[in-house]
Coordinates of C-alpha atoms and ligand atoms in Angstrom, one line a residue:
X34 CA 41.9 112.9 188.8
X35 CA 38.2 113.6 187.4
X36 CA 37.1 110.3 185.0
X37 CA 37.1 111.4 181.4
X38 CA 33.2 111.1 180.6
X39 CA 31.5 112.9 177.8
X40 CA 27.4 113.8 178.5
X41 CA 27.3 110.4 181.8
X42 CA 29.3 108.4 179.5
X43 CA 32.7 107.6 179.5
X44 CA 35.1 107.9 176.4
X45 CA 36.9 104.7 176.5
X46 CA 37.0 101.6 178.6
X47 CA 40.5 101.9 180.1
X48 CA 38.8 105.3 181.6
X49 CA 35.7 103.1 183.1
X50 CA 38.8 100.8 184.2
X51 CA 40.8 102.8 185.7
X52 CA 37.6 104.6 187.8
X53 CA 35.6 101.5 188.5
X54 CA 38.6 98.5 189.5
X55 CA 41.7 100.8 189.5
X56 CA 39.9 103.8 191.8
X57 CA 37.7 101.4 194.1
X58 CA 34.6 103.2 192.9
X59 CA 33.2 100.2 191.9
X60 CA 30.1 99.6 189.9
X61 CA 28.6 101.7 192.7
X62 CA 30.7 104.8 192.1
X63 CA 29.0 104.4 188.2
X64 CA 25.4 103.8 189.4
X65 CA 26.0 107.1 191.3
X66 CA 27.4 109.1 188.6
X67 CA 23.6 109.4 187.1
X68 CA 24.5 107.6 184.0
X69 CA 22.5 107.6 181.7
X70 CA 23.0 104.2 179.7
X71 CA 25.4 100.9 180.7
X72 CA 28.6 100.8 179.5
X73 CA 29.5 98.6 177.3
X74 CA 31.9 96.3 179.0
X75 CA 28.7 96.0 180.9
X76 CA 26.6 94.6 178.2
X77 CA 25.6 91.0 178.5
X78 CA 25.3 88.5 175.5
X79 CA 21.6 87.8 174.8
X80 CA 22.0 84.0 175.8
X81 CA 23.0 85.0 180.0
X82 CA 20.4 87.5 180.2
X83 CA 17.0 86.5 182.2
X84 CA 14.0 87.2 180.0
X85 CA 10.0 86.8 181.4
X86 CA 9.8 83.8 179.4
X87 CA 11.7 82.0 181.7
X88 CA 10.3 82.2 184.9
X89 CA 8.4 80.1 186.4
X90 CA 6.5 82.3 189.3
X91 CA 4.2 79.6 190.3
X92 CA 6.9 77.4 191.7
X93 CA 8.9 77.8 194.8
X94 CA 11.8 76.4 196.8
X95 CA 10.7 74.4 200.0
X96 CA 10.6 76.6 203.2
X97 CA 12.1 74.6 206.0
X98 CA 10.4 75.6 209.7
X99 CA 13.3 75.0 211.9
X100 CA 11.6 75.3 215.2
X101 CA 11.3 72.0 215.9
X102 CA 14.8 70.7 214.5
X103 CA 15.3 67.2 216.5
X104 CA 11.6 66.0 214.5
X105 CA 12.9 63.4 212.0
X106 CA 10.6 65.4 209.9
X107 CA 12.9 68.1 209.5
X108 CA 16.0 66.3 208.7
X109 CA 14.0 64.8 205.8
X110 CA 12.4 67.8 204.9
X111 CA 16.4 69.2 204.5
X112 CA 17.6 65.7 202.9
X113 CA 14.5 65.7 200.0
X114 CA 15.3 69.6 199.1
X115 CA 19.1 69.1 199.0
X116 CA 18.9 66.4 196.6
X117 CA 15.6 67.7 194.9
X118 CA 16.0 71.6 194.8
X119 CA 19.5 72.1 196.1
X120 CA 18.4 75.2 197.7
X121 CA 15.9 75.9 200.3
X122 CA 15.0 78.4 202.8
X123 CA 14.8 78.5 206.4
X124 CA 13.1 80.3 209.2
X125 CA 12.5 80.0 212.9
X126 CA 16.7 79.0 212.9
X127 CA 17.6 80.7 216.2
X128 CA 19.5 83.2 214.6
X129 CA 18.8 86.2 216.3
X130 CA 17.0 89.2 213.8
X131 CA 19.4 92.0 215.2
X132 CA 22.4 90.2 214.4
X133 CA 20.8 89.5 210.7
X134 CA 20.4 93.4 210.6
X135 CA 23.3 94.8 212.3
X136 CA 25.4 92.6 209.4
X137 CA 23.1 93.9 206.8
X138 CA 23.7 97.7 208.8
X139 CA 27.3 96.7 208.6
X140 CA 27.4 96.4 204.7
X141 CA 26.0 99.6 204.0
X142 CA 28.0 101.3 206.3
X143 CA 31.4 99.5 204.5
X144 CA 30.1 100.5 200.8
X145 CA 29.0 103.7 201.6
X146 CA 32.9 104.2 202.8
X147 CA 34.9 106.9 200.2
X148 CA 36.3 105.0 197.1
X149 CA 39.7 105.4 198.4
X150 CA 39.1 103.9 202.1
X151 CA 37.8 100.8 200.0
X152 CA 40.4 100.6 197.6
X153 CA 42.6 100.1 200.7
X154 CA 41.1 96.3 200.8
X155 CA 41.3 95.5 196.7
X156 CA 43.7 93.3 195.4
X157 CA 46.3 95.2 194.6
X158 CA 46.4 97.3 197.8
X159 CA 44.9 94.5 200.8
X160 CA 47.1 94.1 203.7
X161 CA 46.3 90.5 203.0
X162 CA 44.9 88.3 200.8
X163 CA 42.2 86.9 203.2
X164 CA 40.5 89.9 202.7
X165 CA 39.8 91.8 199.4
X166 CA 37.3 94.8 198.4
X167 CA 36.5 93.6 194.2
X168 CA 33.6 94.3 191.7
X169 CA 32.2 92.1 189.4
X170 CA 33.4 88.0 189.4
X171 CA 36.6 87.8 187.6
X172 CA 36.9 91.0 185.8
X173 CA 40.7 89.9 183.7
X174 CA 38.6 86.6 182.6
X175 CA 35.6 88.0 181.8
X176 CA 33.9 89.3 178.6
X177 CA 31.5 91.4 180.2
X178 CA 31.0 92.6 183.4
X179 CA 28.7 92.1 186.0
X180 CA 26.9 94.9 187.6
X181 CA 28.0 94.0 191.5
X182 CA 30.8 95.0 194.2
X183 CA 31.6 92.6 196.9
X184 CA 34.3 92.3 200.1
X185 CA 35.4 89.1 200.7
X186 CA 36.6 88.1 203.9
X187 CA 37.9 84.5 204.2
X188 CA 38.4 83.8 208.3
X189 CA 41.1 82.8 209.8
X190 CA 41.2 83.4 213.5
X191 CA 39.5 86.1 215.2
X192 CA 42.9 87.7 215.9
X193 CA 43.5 88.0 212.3
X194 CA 40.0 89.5 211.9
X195 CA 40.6 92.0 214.6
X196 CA 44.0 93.3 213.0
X197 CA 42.6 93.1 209.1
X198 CA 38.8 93.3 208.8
X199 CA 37.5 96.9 208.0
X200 CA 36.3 97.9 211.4
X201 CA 33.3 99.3 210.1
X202 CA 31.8 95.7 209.7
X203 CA 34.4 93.8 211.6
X204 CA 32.3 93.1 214.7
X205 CA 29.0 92.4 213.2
X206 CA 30.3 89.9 210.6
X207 CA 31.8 88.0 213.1
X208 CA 29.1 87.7 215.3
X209 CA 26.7 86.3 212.1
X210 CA 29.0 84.1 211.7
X211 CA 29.3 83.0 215.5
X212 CA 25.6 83.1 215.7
X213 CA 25.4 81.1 212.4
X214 CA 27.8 78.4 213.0
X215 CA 24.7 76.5 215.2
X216 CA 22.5 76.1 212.9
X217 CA 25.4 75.1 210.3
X218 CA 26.5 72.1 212.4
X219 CA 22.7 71.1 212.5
X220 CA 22.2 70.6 208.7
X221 CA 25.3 69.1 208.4
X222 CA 24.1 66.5 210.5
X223 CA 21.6 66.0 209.4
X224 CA 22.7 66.1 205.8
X225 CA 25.2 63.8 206.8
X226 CA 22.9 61.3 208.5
X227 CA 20.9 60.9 205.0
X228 CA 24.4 59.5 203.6
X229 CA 24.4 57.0 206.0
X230 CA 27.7 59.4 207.9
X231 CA 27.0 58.7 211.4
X232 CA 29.7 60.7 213.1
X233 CA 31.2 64.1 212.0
X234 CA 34.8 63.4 213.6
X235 CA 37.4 65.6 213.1
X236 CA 38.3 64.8 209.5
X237 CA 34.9 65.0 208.4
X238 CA 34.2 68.2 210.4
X239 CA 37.7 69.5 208.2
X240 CA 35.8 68.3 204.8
X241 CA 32.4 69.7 205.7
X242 CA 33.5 73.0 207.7
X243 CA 36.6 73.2 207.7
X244 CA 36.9 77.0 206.3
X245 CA 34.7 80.1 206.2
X246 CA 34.7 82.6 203.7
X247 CA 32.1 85.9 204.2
X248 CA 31.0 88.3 201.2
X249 CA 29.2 91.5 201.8
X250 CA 27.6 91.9 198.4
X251 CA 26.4 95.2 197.2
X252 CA 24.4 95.6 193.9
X253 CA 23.6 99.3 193.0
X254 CA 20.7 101.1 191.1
X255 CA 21.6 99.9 187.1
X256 CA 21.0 102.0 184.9
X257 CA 19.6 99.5 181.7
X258 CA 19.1 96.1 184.2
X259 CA 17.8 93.8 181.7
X260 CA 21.1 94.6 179.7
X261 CA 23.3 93.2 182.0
X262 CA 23.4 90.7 185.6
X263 CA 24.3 91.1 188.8
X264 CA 25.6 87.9 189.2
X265 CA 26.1 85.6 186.4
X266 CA 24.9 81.4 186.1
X267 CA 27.2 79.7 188.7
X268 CA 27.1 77.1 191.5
X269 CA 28.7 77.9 194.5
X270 CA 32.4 75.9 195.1
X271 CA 31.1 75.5 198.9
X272 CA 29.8 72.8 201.0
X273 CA 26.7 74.8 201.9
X274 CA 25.8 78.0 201.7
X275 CA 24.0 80.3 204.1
X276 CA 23.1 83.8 202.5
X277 CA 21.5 86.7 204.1
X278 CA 19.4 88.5 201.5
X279 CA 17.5 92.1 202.1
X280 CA 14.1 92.5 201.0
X281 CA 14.5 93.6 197.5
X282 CA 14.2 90.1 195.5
X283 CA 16.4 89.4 192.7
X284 CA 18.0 86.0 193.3
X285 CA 16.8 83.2 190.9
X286 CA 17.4 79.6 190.9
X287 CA 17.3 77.2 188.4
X288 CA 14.4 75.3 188.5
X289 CA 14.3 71.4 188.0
X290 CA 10.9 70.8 185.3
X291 CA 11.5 70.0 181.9
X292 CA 14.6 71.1 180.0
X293 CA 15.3 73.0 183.0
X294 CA 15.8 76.2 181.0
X295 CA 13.4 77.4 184.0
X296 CA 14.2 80.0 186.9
X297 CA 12.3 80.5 190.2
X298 CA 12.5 83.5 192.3
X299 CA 13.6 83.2 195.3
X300 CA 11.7 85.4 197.9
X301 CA 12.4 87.2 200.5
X302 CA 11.1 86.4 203.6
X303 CA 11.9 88.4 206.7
X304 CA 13.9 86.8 208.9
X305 CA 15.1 83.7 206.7
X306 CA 18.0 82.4 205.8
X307 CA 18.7 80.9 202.3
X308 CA 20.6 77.5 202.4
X309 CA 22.5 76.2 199.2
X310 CA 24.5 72.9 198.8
X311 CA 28.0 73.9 197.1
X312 CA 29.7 72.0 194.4
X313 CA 32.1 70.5 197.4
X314 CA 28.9 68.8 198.9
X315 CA 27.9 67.5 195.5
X316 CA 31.0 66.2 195.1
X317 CA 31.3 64.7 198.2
X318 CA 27.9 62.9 198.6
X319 CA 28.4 61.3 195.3
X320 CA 25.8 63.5 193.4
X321 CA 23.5 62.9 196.1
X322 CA 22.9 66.8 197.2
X323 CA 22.7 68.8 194.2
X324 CA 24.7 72.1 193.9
X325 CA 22.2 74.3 191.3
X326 CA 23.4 77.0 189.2
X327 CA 21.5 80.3 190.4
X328 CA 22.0 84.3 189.4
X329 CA 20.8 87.4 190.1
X330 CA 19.4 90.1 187.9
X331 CA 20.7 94.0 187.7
X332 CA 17.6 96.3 189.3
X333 CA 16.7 99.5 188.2
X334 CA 14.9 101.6 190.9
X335 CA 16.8 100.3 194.1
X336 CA 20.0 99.1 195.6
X337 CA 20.2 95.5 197.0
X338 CA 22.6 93.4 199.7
X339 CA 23.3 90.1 200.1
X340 CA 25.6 88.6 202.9
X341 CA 26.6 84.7 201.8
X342 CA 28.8 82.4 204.4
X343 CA 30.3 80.2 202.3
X344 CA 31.2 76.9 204.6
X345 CA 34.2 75.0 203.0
X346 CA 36.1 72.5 203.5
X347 CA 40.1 73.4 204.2
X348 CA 42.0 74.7 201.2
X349 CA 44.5 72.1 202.0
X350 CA 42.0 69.4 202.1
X351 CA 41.5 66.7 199.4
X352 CA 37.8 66.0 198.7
X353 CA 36.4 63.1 196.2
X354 CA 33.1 60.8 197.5
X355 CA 33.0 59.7 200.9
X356 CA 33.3 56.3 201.5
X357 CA 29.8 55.6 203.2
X358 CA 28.5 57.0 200.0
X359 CA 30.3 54.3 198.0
X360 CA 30.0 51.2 200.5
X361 CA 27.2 49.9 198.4
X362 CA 28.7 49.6 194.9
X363 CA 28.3 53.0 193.9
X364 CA 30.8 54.1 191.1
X365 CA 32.6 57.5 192.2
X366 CA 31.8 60.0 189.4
X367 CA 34.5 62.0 191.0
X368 CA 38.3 61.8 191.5
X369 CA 40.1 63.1 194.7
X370 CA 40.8 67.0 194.3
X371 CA 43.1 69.4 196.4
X372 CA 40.4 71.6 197.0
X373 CA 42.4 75.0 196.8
X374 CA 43.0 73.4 193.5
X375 CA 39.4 73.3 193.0
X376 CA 38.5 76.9 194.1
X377 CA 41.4 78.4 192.3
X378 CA 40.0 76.6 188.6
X379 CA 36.4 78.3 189.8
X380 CA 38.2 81.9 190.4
X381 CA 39.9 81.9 186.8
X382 CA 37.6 81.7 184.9
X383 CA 34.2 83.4 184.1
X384 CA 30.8 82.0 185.8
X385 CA 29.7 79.3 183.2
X386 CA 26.5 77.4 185.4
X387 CA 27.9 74.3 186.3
X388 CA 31.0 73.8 184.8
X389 CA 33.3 74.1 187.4
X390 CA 32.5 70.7 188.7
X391 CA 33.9 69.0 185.5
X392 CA 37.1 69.8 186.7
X393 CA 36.9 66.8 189.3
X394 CA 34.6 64.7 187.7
X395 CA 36.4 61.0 186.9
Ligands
LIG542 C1 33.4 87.3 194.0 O1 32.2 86.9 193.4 C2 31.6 85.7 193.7 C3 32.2 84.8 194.5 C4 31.6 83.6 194.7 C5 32.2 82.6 195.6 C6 31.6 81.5 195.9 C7 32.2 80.6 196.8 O2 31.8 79.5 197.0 S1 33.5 81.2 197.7 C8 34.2 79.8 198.7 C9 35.5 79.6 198.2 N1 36.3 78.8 199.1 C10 37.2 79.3 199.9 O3 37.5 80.4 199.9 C11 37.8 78.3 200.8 C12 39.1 77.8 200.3 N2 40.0 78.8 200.0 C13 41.1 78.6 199.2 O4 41.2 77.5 198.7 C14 42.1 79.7 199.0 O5 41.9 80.7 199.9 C15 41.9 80.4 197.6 C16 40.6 81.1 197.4 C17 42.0 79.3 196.4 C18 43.0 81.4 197.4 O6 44.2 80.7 197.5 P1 45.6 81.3 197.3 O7 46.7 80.3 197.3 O8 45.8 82.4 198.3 O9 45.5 81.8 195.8 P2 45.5 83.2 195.1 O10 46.6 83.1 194.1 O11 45.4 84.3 196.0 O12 44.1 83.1 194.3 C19 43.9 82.2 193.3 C20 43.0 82.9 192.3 O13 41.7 83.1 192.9 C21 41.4 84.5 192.9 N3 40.7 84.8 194.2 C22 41.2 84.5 195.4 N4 40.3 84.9 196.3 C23 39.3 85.5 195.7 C24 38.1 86.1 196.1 N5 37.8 86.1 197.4 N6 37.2 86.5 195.2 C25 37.5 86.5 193.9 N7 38.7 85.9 193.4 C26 39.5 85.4 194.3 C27 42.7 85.2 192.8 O14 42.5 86.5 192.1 C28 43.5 84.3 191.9 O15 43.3 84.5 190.6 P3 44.4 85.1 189.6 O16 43.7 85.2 188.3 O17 44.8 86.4 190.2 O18 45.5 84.1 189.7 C29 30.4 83.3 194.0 C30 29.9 84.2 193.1 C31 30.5 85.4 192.9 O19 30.0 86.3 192.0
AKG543 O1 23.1 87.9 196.1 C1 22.6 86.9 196.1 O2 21.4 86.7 196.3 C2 23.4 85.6 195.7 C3 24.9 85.9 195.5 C4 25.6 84.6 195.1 O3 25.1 83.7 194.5 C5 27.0 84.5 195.6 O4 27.6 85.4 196.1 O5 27.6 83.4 195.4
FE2_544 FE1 26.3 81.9 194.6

């Protein structure tokens, strides 16, 4: 059945609801439909939108050169902007540039798929609940929408993959995260070394990396961007974060200068990789490594990708601080957590910047 729309507008949200979530057309079914303004459900308060004022272009997040990876230099280079920045990016990481485009290849190829061959993966309809085709962040808990489509593929064996993943992107997202997994394992040692941690055994390797989750993000052509986000003020629920982002720009980061109500771009640099610490890593290291609110603004000429690996620690893991963190008299701020527990609390709700971490705090 045809959406009910009036002149590129539709008549009334359970219309936009029923085309966008309950269709799988997504926010990029609307983008394409030529409208001419954002729909309402769309519109962001004043207070989460990003204005000029608040950037800060002559600052930057540390780019970390990681050709030369076994130089102390490096590991304190990756220490200082986890606690400092909490996001930093990398090049010269060994991850090979084909692989980087064939996942970036891959993502287009999934979204550009007809709404119904989508819809097959949403919540409603997936085969499974490790994978799942979705728009915006939370849409039941949220007041407005955000202007984004995502497929989120949470991996558990690469059996599973080969029986559930769309096969359109299958192949390609495994091997980014294959090829990724090195240089993963390298910054968590040496993240881990700067904690005084001086062996990842296997219950630490379970905390740190103990899960994998993979989004393919897609944010399409907006019509009124400064209306509305792509993805609102959160901190990821991770350990670290690696994302893959194409060259059109849009990811900000809260900056850390006075009252912090600063945001620096984040550019893009062909060929890096953007590294985040996740709430689990703050929570974990005592505070140590900061987990920083970021977002991404709506853009009006041109579509944009992003690819995030979210490493996590097992769902059926409890995390709290680590006890090399605390072996000189440091108070833990936070309690122990199931972490399933802690991701379900951050999937309930709407993004709120940094709130989600309360949930475990003492
Ligand atoms: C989507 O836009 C985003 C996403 C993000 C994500 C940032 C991250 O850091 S993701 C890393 C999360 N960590 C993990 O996936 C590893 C640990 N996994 C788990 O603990 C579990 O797999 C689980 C995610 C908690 C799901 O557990 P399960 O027992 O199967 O519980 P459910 O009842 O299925 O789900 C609970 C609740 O969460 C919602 N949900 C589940 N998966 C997703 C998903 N991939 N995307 C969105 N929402 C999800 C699910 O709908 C349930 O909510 P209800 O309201 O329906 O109860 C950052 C920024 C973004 O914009
Ligand atoms: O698209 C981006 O650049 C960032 C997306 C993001 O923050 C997320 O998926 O958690
Ligand atoms: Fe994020």
């Amino acid at each position: 059945m045809a959406p009910i729309i009036r002149d590129r507008q539709f008549t009334d949200s359970s219309a936009l609801t029923d085309f966008v979530i309950n269709r799988g057309n997504g926010v990029k079914g609307l983008s394409e439909m030529g409208l001419k303004a954002l729909p309402k459900p769309y519109i962001q308060p004043l207070e989460e939108r990003l204005c000029m004022t608040k950037f800060v272009p002559q600052q930057s997040i540390p780019i970390i050169d990681m050709s030369y990876w076994k130089n102390p230099r490096v590991a304190s280079a990756v220490c200082d902007a986890a606690e400092k920045w909490g996001f930093f990016q990398i090049v010269n990481h060994d991850v090979p540039i084909e692989v980087l485009n064939n996942v970036k290849d891959a993502t287009y190829r999934f979204f550009d798929l007809p709404a119904d061959q989508k819809n097959k993966y949403s919540k409603e309809n997936s085969a499974s609940k490790n994978v799942r085709f979705g728009t915006s962040f939370s849409p039941e808990a949220e007041k407005s929408l955000e202007w984004k489509d995502y497929l989120s593929l949470f991996f558990v064996s690469e059996e599973e993959a080969s029986m559930l993943w769309p096969p359109v992107c299958r192949e390609q997202v495994l091997d980014y995260i294959r090829r990724t997994e090195v240089v993963i394992k390298k910054l968590l040692q040496m993240l881990m070394e700067g904690i005084n941690v001086k062996e990842i055994d296997e219950a630490k390797r379970s905390l740190l990396m103990g899960s994998i989750r993979t989004n393919l993000n897609y944010y399409p052509i907006c019509p009124d961007p400064e209306l509305t986000v792509g993805v609102g003020r959160h901190s990821d629920v991770s350990t670290l974060t690696i994302l893959l982002q194409d060259e059109i720009g849009g990811l900000y980061v809260r900056g850390n200068q006075g009252d912090g109500d600063n945001w620096i771009h984040v550019p893009p640099i062909k060929g890096s990789l953007v590294i985040n610490v996740g709430d689990a890593l703050q929570i974990l290291s005592n505070n140590r490594y900061k987990s920083v609110e970021h977002r991404v603004i709506a853009n009006g000429t041109k579509n944009r990708i992003s690819v995030p690996i979210f490493v996590n620690p097992k769902p059926t893991d409890i995390i709290g601080p680590l006890v090399e963190v605390l072996k000189n008299g440091e108070k833990p701020i936070y309690k122990q957590v199931l972490y399933s527990d802690y991701v379900k609390h951050f999937f309930r709700k709407a993004h709120d910047g940094k709130k989600t971490v309360e949930f475990a705090e003492i």
